Coordinates of C-alpha atoms and ligand atoms in Angstrom, one line a residue:
X579 CA 80.8 -94.7 43.0
X580 CA 78.6 -97.9 43.4
X581 CA 77.1 -96.9 46.7
X582 CA 76.1 -93.7 48.4
X583 CA 75.1 -94.6 52.0
X584 CA 77.7 -92.7 54.1
X585 CA 80.5 -90.2 53.6
X586 CA 82.9 -93.2 53.7
X587 CA 81.5 -94.3 50.3
X588 CA 82.8 -91.1 48.7
X589 CA 86.5 -91.0 47.5
X590 CA 86.7 -87.2 47.9
X591 CA 83.9 -85.6 50.0
X592 CA 85.3 -82.1 49.4
X593 CA 85.6 -82.7 45.7
X594 CA 81.9 -83.9 45.6
X595 CA 80.8 -80.8 47.5
X596 CA 82.5 -78.6 45.0
X597 CA 81.3 -80.5 42.0
X598 CA 77.7 -80.4 43.4
X599 CA 77.9 -76.6 43.7
X600 CA 79.4 -76.3 40.2
X601 CA 76.4 -78.3 38.7
X602 CA 74.1 -75.4 39.7
X603 CA 75.6 -73.2 37.0
X604 CA 74.5 -75.6 34.2
X605 CA 72.1 -78.2 35.5
X606 CA 71.4 -79.6 32.0
X607 CA 75.0 -80.0 31.0
X608 CA 74.8 -83.8 31.3
X609 CA 71.3 -84.4 30.2
X610 CA 72.4 -87.1 27.8
X611 CA 74.1 -89.2 30.5
X612 CA 70.9 -90.7 31.8
X613 CA 69.3 -91.5 28.4
X614 CA 67.5 -94.9 28.7
X615 CA 68.5 -95.3 32.3
X616 CA 65.9 -95.8 35.0
X617 CA 66.1 -94.8 38.7
X618 CA 63.9 -96.7 41.1
X619 CA 62.9 -94.9 44.3
X620 CA 61.5 -97.0 47.2
X621 CA 60.0 -95.3 50.2
X622 CA 59.2 -97.1 53.4
X623 CA 58.5 -93.7 55.1
X624 CA 57.1 -90.3 54.1
X625 CA 59.1 -87.7 52.1
X626 CA 58.7 -84.4 50.3
X627 CA 62.2 -83.0 49.5
X628 CA 63.9 -86.3 49.1
X629 CA 61.4 -87.7 46.7
X630 CA 61.0 -84.5 44.6
X631 CA 64.6 -83.5 44.5
X632 CA 65.7 -87.0 43.4
X633 CA 63.1 -86.9 40.6
X634 CA 64.2 -83.5 39.6
X635 CA 67.9 -84.5 39.7
X636 CA 67.2 -87.6 37.6
X637 CA 65.2 -85.5 35.0
X638 CA 68.1 -83.0 34.8
X639 CA 70.3 -86.0 33.8
X640 CA 67.8 -87.3 31.3
X641 CA 66.8 -90.4 33.4
X642 CA 63.4 -91.9 33.8
X643 CA 62.1 -92.5 37.3
X644 CA 59.9 -95.2 39.0
X645 CA 58.6 -94.4 42.5
X646 CA 57.0 -96.8 45.0
X647 CA 55.7 -96.2 48.5
X648 CA 56.2 -99.7 49.5
X649 CA 54.4 -99.4 52.9
X650 CA 51.2 -98.2 51.3
X651 CA 51.2 -99.9 47.9
X652 CA 53.5 -102.9 48.2
X653 CA 53.5 -106.2 50.0
X654 CA 54.8 -106.2 53.6
X655 CA 58.4 -107.2 53.4
X656 CA 60.1 -109.9 55.4
X657 CA 63.8 -109.2 56.3
X658 CA 64.7 -112.3 58.3
X659 CA 66.7 -115.0 56.6
X660 CA 65.1 -118.4 56.6
X661 CA 61.8 -117.0 57.9
X662 CA 58.7 -119.2 57.6
X663 CA 56.4 -116.7 56.1
X664 CA 53.1 -117.9 57.6
X665 CA 52.0 -114.6 59.1
X666 CA 51.7 -110.9 58.0
X667 CA 54.7 -110.6 55.7
X668 CA 53.9 -111.5 52.1
X669 CA 57.2 -111.0 50.3
X670 CA 60.9 -111.4 51.2
X671 CA 63.4 -108.6 50.6
X672 CA 65.5 -111.2 48.6
X673 CA 62.8 -111.3 45.9
X674 CA 61.6 -107.7 46.1
X675 CA 65.1 -106.2 45.9
X676 CA 66.2 -108.6 43.2
X677 CA 63.2 -107.8 41.0
X678 CA 63.7 -104.0 41.5
X679 CA 67.3 -104.5 40.4
X680 CA 66.1 -106.1 37.2
X681 CA 63.8 -103.2 36.5
X682 CA 66.1 -100.3 37.4
X683 CA 69.7 -99.2 36.7
X684 CA 70.1 -97.4 40.1
X685 CA 68.0 -98.0 43.2
X686 CA 67.4 -95.6 46.1
X687 CA 65.8 -96.6 49.4
X688 CA 64.4 -94.7 52.4
X689 CA 64.3 -96.9 55.5
X690 CA 63.9 -95.1 58.9
X691 CA 64.9 -96.9 62.1
X692 CA 62.5 -98.7 64.3
X693 CA 63.8 -96.7 67.3
X694 CA 63.1 -99.8 69.4
X695 CA 65.9 -102.2 68.5
X696 CA 69.2 -100.3 68.6
X697 CA 71.4 -103.2 67.5
X698 CA 69.2 -103.9 64.5
X699 CA 68.9 -100.2 63.5
X700 CA 72.7 -99.5 63.8
X701 CA 73.5 -102.6 61.8
X702 CA 71.5 -101.1 58.9
X703 CA 69.8 -104.4 58.5
X704 CA 67.2 -103.1 56.0
X705 CA 69.5 -101.1 53.8
X706 CA 72.2 -103.7 53.6
X707 CA 69.8 -106.3 52.5
X708 CA 68.6 -104.1 49.6
X709 CA 72.2 -103.6 48.7
X710 CA 73.0 -107.3 48.8
X711 CA 70.0 -108.5 46.8
X712 CA 69.3 -105.7 44.2
X713 CA 72.8 -106.0 42.7
X714 CA 72.7 -102.4 41.4
X715 CA 74.2 -99.1 42.6
X716 CA 72.3 -98.0 45.6
X717 CA 71.6 -94.6 47.2
X718 CA 70.4 -94.1 50.8
X719 CA 67.4 -91.7 50.9
X720 CA 67.9 -91.7 54.8
X721 CA 68.6 -95.0 56.4
X722 CA 68.3 -96.0 60.1
X723 CA 71.5 -94.1 61.1
X724 CA 72.4 -91.7 58.3
X725 CA 71.0 -89.2 55.8
X726 CA 74.0 -88.6 53.4
X727 CA 72.1 -86.7 50.6
X728 CA 70.9 -84.2 53.2
X729 CA 74.4 -83.7 54.7
X730 CA 76.0 -83.3 51.3
X731 CA 73.4 -80.5 50.5
X732 CA 74.1 -79.0 54.0
X733 CA 77.9 -79.0 53.4
X734 CA 77.3 -77.4 49.9
X735 CA 75.2 -74.7 51.6
X736 CA 77.8 -74.0 54.2
X737 CA 80.5 -73.8 51.6
X738 CA 78.5 -71.3 49.6
X739 CA 77.7 -69.0 52.5
X740 CA 80.9 -69.2 54.6
X741 CA 83.3 -66.3 54.9
X742 CA 86.2 -67.5 52.7
X743 CA 88.8 -66.0 55.0
X744 CA 87.8 -67.7 58.2
X745 CA 87.3 -71.3 59.3
X746 CA 83.6 -71.4 60.2
X747 CA 82.3 -72.4 63.6
X748 CA 79.4 -74.7 63.0
X749 CA 77.1 -75.7 65.9
X750 CA 74.7 -78.6 65.8
X751 CA 72.1 -77.7 68.3
X752 CA 69.5 -80.2 69.7
X753 CA 65.9 -78.9 69.6
X754 CA 62.8 -79.9 71.3
X755 CA 60.2 -82.1 69.6
X756 CA 56.9 -83.8 70.5
X757 CA 58.0 -87.3 69.5
X758 CA 61.2 -89.4 69.2
X759 CA 63.0 -88.8 65.9
X760 CA 65.9 -90.7 64.4
X761 CA 69.6 -89.7 65.1
X762 CA 70.3 -90.0 61.4
X763 CA 70.4 -86.4 60.3
X764 CA 72.6 -85.4 63.3
X765 CA 74.9 -88.5 62.9
X766 CA 75.3 -87.8 59.2
X767 CA 75.9 -84.0 59.6
X768 CA 78.7 -84.7 62.1
X769 CA 80.2 -87.3 59.8
X770 CA 80.3 -84.9 56.8
X771 CA 81.4 -81.9 58.8
X772 CA 84.4 -83.8 60.0
X773 CA 85.5 -84.2 56.4
X774 CA 85.4 -80.4 55.8
X775 CA 87.4 -77.6 57.2
X776 CA 85.1 -76.4 60.0
X777 CA 85.1 -76.3 63.8
X778 CA 82.2 -78.5 64.8
X779 CA 80.5 -78.1 68.2
X780 CA 77.6 -80.4 69.2
X781 CA 75.3 -79.1 71.9
X782 CA 72.4 -81.1 73.5
X783 CA 70.9 -81.8 76.9
X784 CA 72.2 -84.6 79.1
X785 CA 70.9 -87.9 77.9
X786 CA 70.9 -87.0 74.2
X787 CA 74.6 -88.1 73.5
X788 CA 75.1 -89.4 70.0
X789 CA 76.9 -92.6 69.3
X790 CA 80.6 -91.9 70.0
X791 CA 81.7 -92.7 66.5
X792 CA 79.8 -89.6 65.3
X793 CA 80.7 -87.2 68.1
X794 CA 84.3 -88.1 68.9
X795 CA 85.9 -85.6 66.7
X796 CA 83.6 -82.7 67.6
X797 CA 83.5 -80.6 70.8
X798 CA 80.4 -81.7 72.8
X799 CA 79.0 -79.0 75.1
X800 CA 75.9 -79.3 77.3
X801 CA 75.6 -75.5 77.7
X802 CA 73.8 -74.2 74.6
X803 CA 74.7 -70.5 75.1
X804 CA 78.4 -71.4 75.5
X805 CA 78.2 -73.5 72.3
X806 CA 76.6 -70.7 70.4
X807 CA 79.2 -68.1 71.2
X808 CA 80.8 -66.8 68.0
X809 CA 78.9 -69.4 65.9
X810 CA 78.8 -68.8 62.1
X811 CA 76.3 -71.5 61.4
X812 CA 73.7 -73.1 63.7
X813 CA 72.2 -76.4 62.5
X814 CA 69.1 -77.0 64.5
X815 CA 67.7 -80.6 64.8
X816 CA 65.9 -82.8 67.2
X817 CA 66.9 -86.4 67.8
X818 CA 65.9 -89.0 70.4
X819 CA 68.4 -90.7 72.8
X820 CA 71.0 -93.1 71.6
X821 CA 71.9 -94.5 75.0
X822 CA 68.4 -95.1 76.4
X823 CA 67.5 -95.9 72.8
X824 CA 64.6 -94.1 71.2
X825 CA 63.4 -92.4 74.3
X826 CA 63.0 -88.7 75.1
X827 CA 64.8 -88.0 78.4
X828 CA 63.1 -85.1 80.2
X829 CA 64.7 -81.7 79.6
X830 CA 64.1 -78.9 82.1
X831 CA 65.9 -76.0 80.4
X832 CA 64.5 -74.2 77.4
X833 CA 66.3 -75.4 74.3
X834 CA 64.1 -73.6 71.7
X835 CA 66.3 -71.0 70.0
X836 CA 65.2 -67.4 69.8
X837 CA 66.5 -64.2 68.2
X838 CA 67.7 -63.2 71.7
X839 CA 69.7 -66.3 72.3
X840 CA 71.4 -65.7 69.0
X841 CA 73.0 -62.4 70.2
X842 CA 76.2 -64.2 71.3
X843 CA 76.8 -65.7 67.9
X844 CA 78.7 -64.2 65.0
X845 CA 75.5 -63.1 63.3
X846 CA 74.9 -66.8 62.6
X847 CA 73.1 -68.4 59.8
X848 CA 70.3 -70.8 60.8
X849 CA 69.9 -74.2 59.2
X850 CA 67.4 -77.0 59.5
X851 CA 66.8 -80.0 57.1
X852 CA 63.0 -79.7 57.1
X853 CA 60.3 -80.7 57.8
X854 CA 60.3 -78.4 60.8
X855 CA 57.7 -78.1 63.5
X856 CA 57.4 -74.3 63.6
X857 CA 57.6 -72.8 67.1
X858 CA 58.4 -76.2 68.6
X859 CA 61.8 -76.9 67.1
X860 CA 62.5 -73.3 65.7
X861 CA 60.6 -70.1 66.0
X862 CA 58.9 -68.4 63.0
X863 CA 61.1 -65.4 63.7
X864 CA 64.3 -67.3 63.0
X865 CA 62.9 -69.5 60.2
X866 CA 61.5 -66.5 58.3
X867 CA 64.5 -64.2 59.2
X868 CA 67.1 -63.0 56.8
X869 CA 69.8 -65.4 58.2
X870 CA 67.7 -68.6 57.6
X871 CA 69.2 -70.9 55.0
X872 CA 66.5 -73.6 55.2
X873 CA 65.2 -73.1 51.6
X874 CA 68.7 -72.8 50.2
X875 CA 69.5 -76.2 51.8
X876 CA 66.3 -77.7 50.3
X877 CA 67.3 -76.3 46.8
X878 CA 70.7 -77.9 47.2
X879 CA 69.1 -81.2 47.6
X880 CA 68.6 -81.3 43.9
X881 CA 72.3 -80.9 43.2
X882 CA 73.4 -83.2 45.9
X883 CA 71.2 -85.9 44.4
X884 CA 72.3 -85.0 40.9
X885 CA 76.1 -85.1 41.5
X886 CA 75.7 -88.6 43.1
X887 CA 73.5 -89.9 40.2
X888 CA 76.0 -88.4 37.8
X889 CA 79.0 -90.2 39.5
X890 CA 77.0 -93.5 39.4
X891 CA 76.0 -93.2 35.8
X892 CA 79.5 -92.4 34.8
X893 CA 80.9 -95.4 36.7
X894 CA 78.2 -97.7 35.3
X895 CA 78.8 -96.7 31.7
X896 CA 82.6 -96.5 32.0
X897 CA 82.0 -92.9 30.8
X898 CA 84.9 -90.6 30.0
X899 CA 84.6 -86.9 29.6
X900 CA 85.0 -87.3 25.8
X901 CA 82.2 -89.8 25.7
X902 CA 79.8 -87.5 27.6
X903 CA 80.6 -84.7 25.2
X904 CA 79.9 -86.9 22.2
X905 CA 76.6 -88.1 23.7
X906 CA 75.7 -84.5 24.4
X907 CA 76.3 -83.6 20.7
X908 CA 74.2 -86.4 19.5
X909 CA 71.2 -85.4 21.7
X910 CA 71.4 -81.7 20.8
Ligands
SN0_1410 C1 62.9 -87.2 59.8 C2 64.1 -87.3 60.8 O1 65.0 -88.1 60.5 O2 64.2 -86.5 61.7 C3 63.3 -86.8 58.4 C4 64.2 -85.6 58.3 C5 64.7 -85.3 56.9 N1 62.0 -86.2 60.4 C6 60.8 -86.6 60.8 O3 60.4 -87.7 60.8 C7 59.9 -85.5 61.3 C8 58.5 -86.0 61.7 C9 57.7 -85.0 62.6 O4 56.8 -85.6 63.1 O5 58.0 -83.9 62.7

Protein backbone atom coordinates (compact mmCIF):
# COMPACT_ATOMS: atom_id res chain seq x y z
CA UNK A 1 0.00 0.00 0.00
CA UNK A 2 1.59 3.30 -1.10
CA UNK A 3 -1.24 5.64 -0.05
CA UNK A 4 -3.85 5.60 2.69
CA UNK A 5 -6.22 8.46 1.99
CA UNK A 6 -9.55 6.67 1.34
CA UNK A 7 -11.01 3.18 1.63
CA UNK A 8 -10.40 2.89 -2.12
CA UNK A 9 -6.64 2.79 -1.47
CA UNK A 10 -7.09 -0.47 0.43
CA UNK A 11 -7.11 -3.75 -1.51
CA UNK A 12 -9.16 -5.55 1.17
CA UNK A 13 -10.86 -3.30 3.75
CA UNK A 14 -12.34 -6.28 5.62
CA UNK A 15 -8.92 -7.94 5.71
CA UNK A 16 -7.32 -4.75 7.05
CA UNK A 17 -10.00 -4.45 9.77
CA UNK A 18 -9.31 -8.03 10.86
CA UNK A 19 -5.54 -7.63 10.74
CA UNK A 20 -5.81 -4.43 12.78
CA UNK A 21 -7.77 -6.24 15.48
CA UNK A 22 -5.28 -9.11 15.45
CA UNK A 23 -2.36 -6.70 16.07
CA UNK A 24 -3.82 -5.88 19.49
CA UNK A 25 -2.90 -9.35 20.76
CA UNK A 26 0.80 -8.78 20.15
CA UNK A 27 1.54 -5.10 19.39
CA UNK A 28 5.33 -5.58 19.42
CA UNK A 29 5.40 -8.61 17.12
CA UNK A 30 6.79 -6.47 14.27
CA UNK A 31 9.04 -4.15 16.25
CA UNK A 32 11.95 -4.84 13.89
CA UNK A 33 10.10 -3.80 10.77
CA UNK A 34 10.51 -0.06 11.33
CA UNK A 35 14.19 -0.10 12.33
CA UNK A 36 15.97 2.94 10.83
CA UNK A 37 12.71 4.14 9.26
CA UNK A 38 11.38 7.63 9.92
CA UNK A 39 7.75 8.74 9.95
CA UNK A 40 7.08 12.46 9.42
CA UNK A 41 3.82 13.88 10.78
CA UNK A 42 2.70 17.25 9.49
CA UNK A 43 -0.21 19.01 11.17
CA UNK A 44 -1.98 22.02 9.72
CA UNK A 45 -4.71 21.69 12.37
CA UNK A 46 -4.98 20.60 16.00
CA UNK A 47 -4.96 16.96 17.10
CA UNK A 48 -4.76 14.78 20.19
CA UNK A 49 -5.62 11.17 19.26
CA UNK A 50 -4.23 11.29 15.73
CA UNK A 51 -0.90 12.66 16.79
CA UNK A 52 -0.41 10.42 19.81
CA UNK A 53 -1.80 7.24 18.28
CA UNK A 54 0.40 7.65 15.19
CA UNK A 55 3.45 8.12 17.40
CA UNK A 56 2.54 5.14 19.54
CA UNK A 57 1.87 2.97 16.47
CA UNK A 58 5.22 3.95 14.95
CA UNK A 59 7.01 3.18 18.23
CA UNK A 60 5.38 -0.26 18.37
CA UNK A 61 6.92 -0.94 14.96
CA UNK A 62 10.35 0.37 15.98
CA UNK A 63 10.16 3.55 13.85
CA UNK A 64 11.41 7.04 14.71
CA UNK A 65 8.98 9.95 14.42
CA UNK A 66 9.36 13.62 13.43
CA UNK A 67 6.38 15.91 14.13
CA UNK A 68 5.76 19.42 12.88
CA UNK A 69 2.85 21.77 13.50
CA UNK A 70 3.35 23.65 10.30
CA UNK A 71 0.82 26.38 11.01
CA UNK A 72 2.57 27.34 14.22
CA UNK A 73 6.22 26.53 13.57
CA UNK A 74 6.66 26.50 9.81
CA UNK A 75 6.54 28.90 6.91
CA UNK A 76 3.12 29.71 5.49
CA UNK A 77 2.68 27.42 2.48
CA UNK A 78 1.66 28.45 -1.03
CA UNK A 79 -0.40 25.84 -2.95
CA UNK A 80 -1.01 27.64 -6.25
CA UNK A 81 1.12 26.63 -9.18
CA UNK A 82 3.04 29.48 -10.78
CA UNK A 83 2.23 31.86 -7.90
CA UNK A 84 4.28 35.04 -7.66
CA UNK A 85 5.08 34.78 -3.97
CA UNK A 86 5.27 38.45 -3.11
CA UNK A 87 2.79 38.43 -0.21
CA UNK A 88 2.21 36.41 2.98
CA UNK A 89 3.23 32.91 1.82
CA UNK A 90 6.92 32.19 2.24
CA UNK A 91 7.32 28.62 0.95
CA UNK A 92 5.74 26.59 -1.85
CA UNK A 93 4.37 23.11 -1.14
CA UNK A 94 6.57 21.88 -4.01
CA UNK A 95 9.66 22.57 -1.94
CA UNK A 96 8.27 21.82 1.53
CA UNK A 97 6.86 18.42 0.53
CA UNK A 98 9.92 17.48 -1.52
CA UNK A 99 12.22 18.23 1.42
CA UNK A 100 10.03 16.28 3.86
CA UNK A 101 10.18 13.37 1.44
CA UNK A 102 13.98 13.46 1.62
CA UNK A 103 13.93 13.41 5.42
CA UNK A 104 11.26 10.76 5.96
CA UNK A 105 10.33 7.28 4.70
CA UNK A 106 6.59 7.75 5.25
CA UNK A 107 4.75 11.08 5.39
CA UNK A 108 1.41 11.76 7.08
CA UNK A 109 -0.54 14.99 6.72
CA UNK A 110 -3.54 16.59 8.43
CA UNK A 111 -5.24 19.19 6.27
CA UNK A 112 -8.77 20.27 7.23
CA UNK A 113 -11.08 21.89 4.66
CA UNK A 114 -11.49 25.64 4.34
CA UNK A 115 -15.30 25.14 4.43
CA UNK A 116 -15.51 28.20 2.19
CA UNK A 117 -14.51 26.79 -1.23
CA UNK A 118 -16.29 23.49 -1.85
CA UNK A 119 -14.68 22.75 -5.18
CA UNK A 120 -11.20 23.23 -3.83
CA UNK A 121 -11.90 21.25 -0.64
CA UNK A 122 -13.53 18.33 -2.49
CA UNK A 123 -10.67 18.23 -5.02
CA UNK A 124 -8.33 17.57 -2.05
CA UNK A 125 -5.99 20.18 -3.43
CA UNK A 126 -3.70 20.27 -0.39
CA UNK A 127 -3.37 16.52 0.19
CA UNK A 128 -2.84 15.76 -3.50
CA UNK A 129 -0.02 18.26 -3.74
CA UNK A 130 1.77 16.69 -0.80
CA UNK A 131 1.30 13.31 -2.45
CA UNK A 132 2.66 14.57 -5.75
CA UNK A 133 5.71 16.37 -4.43
CA UNK A 134 6.87 14.28 -1.44
CA UNK A 135 7.37 11.14 -3.54
CA UNK A 136 6.96 8.89 -0.51
CA UNK A 137 4.09 6.75 0.84
CA UNK A 138 1.53 9.11 2.32
CA UNK A 139 -1.14 8.73 5.02
CA UNK A 140 -4.06 11.10 5.49
CA UNK A 141 -4.46 12.22 9.10
CA UNK A 142 -7.85 13.72 8.10
CA UNK A 143 -8.05 15.56 4.84
CA UNK A 144 -10.63 18.02 3.58
CA UNK A 145 -13.19 15.29 2.88
CA UNK A 146 -12.14 12.06 4.63
CA UNK A 147 -10.68 10.66 7.88
CA UNK A 148 -9.74 7.07 6.99
CA UNK A 149 -7.69 6.20 10.10
CA UNK A 150 -10.68 7.12 12.26
CA UNK A 151 -13.07 5.07 10.13
CA UNK A 152 -10.78 2.04 10.18
CA UNK A 153 -10.64 2.25 13.98
CA UNK A 154 -14.46 2.64 14.07
CA UNK A 155 -14.96 -0.38 11.82
CA UNK A 156 -12.61 -2.39 14.05
CA UNK A 157 -14.61 -1.34 17.12
CA UNK A 158 -17.93 -2.34 15.54
CA UNK A 159 -16.48 -5.67 14.47
CA UNK A 160 -15.26 -6.35 18.02
CA UNK A 161 -18.57 -5.47 19.70
CA UNK A 162 -21.13 -6.72 17.20
CA UNK A 163 -23.32 -9.71 17.87
CA UNK A 164 -21.74 -12.29 15.56
CA UNK A 165 -25.06 -13.89 14.63
CA UNK A 166 -26.81 -10.73 13.37
CA UNK A 167 -26.03 -8.15 10.70
CA UNK A 168 -25.77 -4.96 12.76
CA UNK A 169 -27.90 -1.88 12.14
CA UNK A 170 -25.53 1.09 12.30
CA UNK A 171 -26.96 4.61 12.47
CA UNK A 172 -24.92 7.72 11.72
CA UNK A 173 -26.79 10.43 13.61
CA UNK A 174 -26.13 14.15 13.06
CA UNK A 175 -25.61 16.10 16.29
CA UNK A 176 -25.81 19.79 17.16
CA UNK A 177 -22.66 21.93 17.43
CA UNK A 178 -21.76 25.54 17.97
CA UNK A 179 -19.64 25.97 14.84
CA UNK A 180 -19.40 24.51 11.32
CA UNK A 181 -17.34 21.30 11.24
CA UNK A 182 -16.01 19.30 8.26
CA UNK A 183 -18.04 16.48 6.67
CA UNK A 184 -14.89 14.33 6.65
CA UNK A 185 -15.67 11.99 9.56
CA UNK A 186 -19.22 11.36 8.33
CA UNK A 187 -18.18 10.88 4.67
CA UNK A 188 -15.42 8.53 5.65
CA UNK A 189 -17.54 6.50 8.09
CA UNK A 190 -20.17 5.99 5.36
CA UNK A 191 -17.49 4.99 2.85
CA UNK A 192 -16.01 2.35 5.18
CA UNK A 193 -19.35 1.01 6.44
CA UNK A 194 -20.36 0.33 2.83
CA UNK A 195 -17.42 -2.06 2.56
CA UNK A 196 -18.48 -4.06 5.62
CA UNK A 197 -21.53 -6.21 6.27
CA UNK A 198 -23.82 -3.75 8.10
CA UNK A 199 -27.11 -1.95 7.43
CA UNK A 200 -26.22 1.75 7.40
CA UNK A 201 -28.80 4.44 8.08
CA UNK A 202 -27.82 8.12 8.00
CA UNK A 203 -30.10 10.52 9.87
CA UNK A 204 -29.83 14.31 9.84
CA UNK A 205 -32.03 17.40 9.62
CA UNK A 206 -32.98 18.83 6.21
CA UNK A 207 -30.12 20.85 4.75
CA UNK A 208 -27.36 18.57 6.10
CA UNK A 209 -27.32 16.07 3.20
CA UNK A 210 -23.86 14.63 2.55
CA UNK A 211 -22.43 14.55 -0.95
CA UNK A 212 -24.36 11.83 -2.78
CA UNK A 213 -21.26 9.72 -3.44
CA UNK A 214 -21.10 9.06 0.29
CA UNK A 215 -24.80 8.62 1.09
CA UNK A 216 -26.02 6.80 -2.01
CA UNK A 217 -25.70 3.26 -0.68
CA UNK A 218 -27.13 4.05 2.75
CA UNK A 219 -30.72 4.69 3.84
CA UNK A 220 -31.15 8.40 4.51
CA UNK A 221 -33.85 9.25 7.04
CA UNK A 222 -34.84 12.70 8.31
CA UNK A 223 -36.71 11.28 11.33
CA UNK A 224 -34.16 10.54 14.05
CA UNK A 225 -36.46 8.35 16.12
CA UNK A 226 -37.41 6.20 13.13
CA UNK A 227 -33.73 5.85 12.22
CA UNK A 228 -32.83 4.80 15.76
CA UNK A 229 -35.41 2.02 15.92
CA UNK A 230 -33.62 -1.31 16.51
CA UNK A 231 -30.19 0.28 16.10
CA UNK A 232 -27.22 -1.75 17.37
CA UNK A 233 -24.67 1.06 17.02
CA UNK A 234 -25.31 4.81 16.94
CA UNK A 235 -22.42 6.91 15.65
CA UNK A 236 -22.94 10.51 16.70
CA UNK A 237 -21.27 13.33 14.75
CA UNK A 238 -21.85 16.91 13.75
CA UNK A 239 -21.08 18.17 10.27
CA UNK A 240 -21.86 21.37 8.40
CA UNK A 241 -23.90 21.57 5.19
CA UNK A 242 -22.47 20.25 1.94
CA UNK A 243 -25.05 21.87 -0.37
CA UNK A 244 -25.05 25.36 1.16
CA UNK A 245 -21.40 24.67 1.73
CA UNK A 246 -19.95 25.13 5.21
CA UNK A 247 -23.07 26.73 6.66
CA UNK A 248 -25.23 25.63 9.59
CA UNK A 249 -28.86 25.63 8.41
CA UNK A 250 -31.24 26.32 11.32
CA UNK A 251 -32.59 23.21 13.03
CA UNK A 252 -35.79 23.54 15.03
CA UNK A 253 -36.13 20.00 16.44
CA UNK A 254 -33.98 18.66 19.26
CA UNK A 255 -31.24 16.43 17.79
CA UNK A 256 -29.26 15.93 21.02
CA UNK A 257 -29.54 12.26 21.95
CA UNK A 258 -30.64 11.26 25.42
CA UNK A 259 -31.05 8.00 27.30
CA UNK A 260 -34.78 8.31 26.76
CA UNK A 261 -34.48 8.64 22.95
CA UNK A 262 -32.38 5.49 22.97
CA UNK A 263 -35.26 3.37 24.30
CA UNK A 264 -36.34 2.46 20.73
CA UNK A 265 -32.92 1.02 19.91
CA UNK A 266 -31.66 -2.52 20.39
CA UNK A 267 -29.79 -1.49 23.56
CA UNK A 268 -27.45 0.34 21.22
CA UNK A 269 -23.78 1.10 21.66
CA UNK A 270 -22.89 4.80 21.37
CA UNK A 271 -19.92 5.98 19.35
CA UNK A 272 -18.17 9.31 18.70
CA UNK A 273 -14.72 9.99 17.24
CA UNK A 274 -13.79 12.64 19.88
CA UNK A 275 -13.18 15.43 20.67
CA UNK A 276 -16.76 15.78 21.84
CA UNK A 277 -18.47 18.89 23.18
CA UNK A 278 -20.19 17.34 26.17
CA UNK A 279 -23.86 18.18 26.57
CA UNK A 280 -23.88 19.91 23.17
CA UNK A 281 -23.22 16.94 20.85
CA UNK A 282 -23.79 14.14 23.37
CA UNK A 283 -24.93 14.07 26.98
CA UNK A 284 -22.65 13.11 29.88
CA UNK A 285 -25.18 10.41 30.65
CA UNK A 286 -24.61 8.64 27.32
CA UNK A 287 -20.88 9.34 27.08
CA UNK A 288 -20.22 7.99 30.57
CA UNK A 289 -22.78 5.18 30.31
CA UNK A 290 -21.99 1.48 30.01
CA UNK A 291 -22.86 1.40 26.28
CA UNK A 292 -20.39 4.12 25.31
CA UNK A 293 -17.51 2.91 23.08
CA UNK A 294 -15.74 6.24 22.68
CA UNK A 295 -12.59 5.23 24.53
CA UNK A 296 -12.44 1.83 22.82
CA UNK A 297 -12.58 3.68 19.48
CA UNK A 298 -9.76 5.94 20.61
CA UNK A 299 -7.66 2.96 21.70
CA UNK A 300 -8.21 1.34 18.31
CA UNK A 301 -6.68 4.40 16.68
CA UNK A 302 -3.28 2.98 17.67
CA UNK A 303 -3.92 -0.26 15.81
CA UNK A 304 -5.55 1.30 12.79
CA UNK A 305 -2.43 3.45 12.41
CA UNK A 306 -0.13 0.53 13.13
CA UNK A 307 -1.67 -1.81 10.55
CA UNK A 308 -1.44 0.91 7.88
CA UNK A 309 2.20 1.69 8.74
CA UNK A 310 2.97 -2.03 8.76
CA UNK A 311 1.52 -2.49 5.26
CA UNK A 312 3.51 0.47 3.97
CA UNK A 313 6.77 -0.65 5.55
CA UNK A 314 6.31 -4.14 4.13
CA UNK A 315 5.61 -2.78 0.65
CA UNK A 316 8.58 -0.38 0.86
CA UNK A 317 11.07 -3.05 1.90
CA UNK A 318 9.61 -5.74 -0.33
CA UNK A 319 9.28 -7.60 2.93
CA UNK A 320 8.14 -11.19 3.06
CA UNK A 321 6.94 -13.03 6.15
CA UNK A 322 10.27 -14.90 6.29
CA UNK A 323 12.25 -11.67 6.16
CA UNK A 324 10.25 -10.15 9.07
CA UNK A 325 10.87 -13.27 11.13
CA UNK A 326 14.59 -13.13 10.44
CA UNK A 327 14.76 -9.39 11.26
CA UNK A 328 12.86 -10.07 14.46
CA UNK A 329 15.36 -12.77 15.49
CA UNK A 330 18.30 -10.41 14.88
CA UNK A 331 16.76 -7.73 17.12
CA UNK A 332 15.85 -10.09 19.97
C1 LIG B 1 -12.80 17.64 13.68
C2 LIG B 1 -13.89 17.23 12.69
O1 LIG B 1 -13.56 16.90 11.54
O2 LIG B 1 -15.05 17.25 13.03
C3 LIG B 1 -11.90 16.47 14.02
C4 LIG B 1 -12.57 15.20 14.43
C5 LIG B 1 -11.65 14.03 14.58
N1 LIG B 1 -13.42 18.12 14.89
C6 LIG B 1 -13.31 19.37 15.30
O3 LIG B 1 -12.69 20.18 14.63
C7 LIG B 1 -13.98 19.75 16.62
C8 LIG B 1 -13.73 21.19 16.97
C9 LIG B 1 -14.68 21.74 18.02
O4 LIG B 1 -14.67 22.95 18.11
O5 LIG B 1 -15.40 21.02 18.71
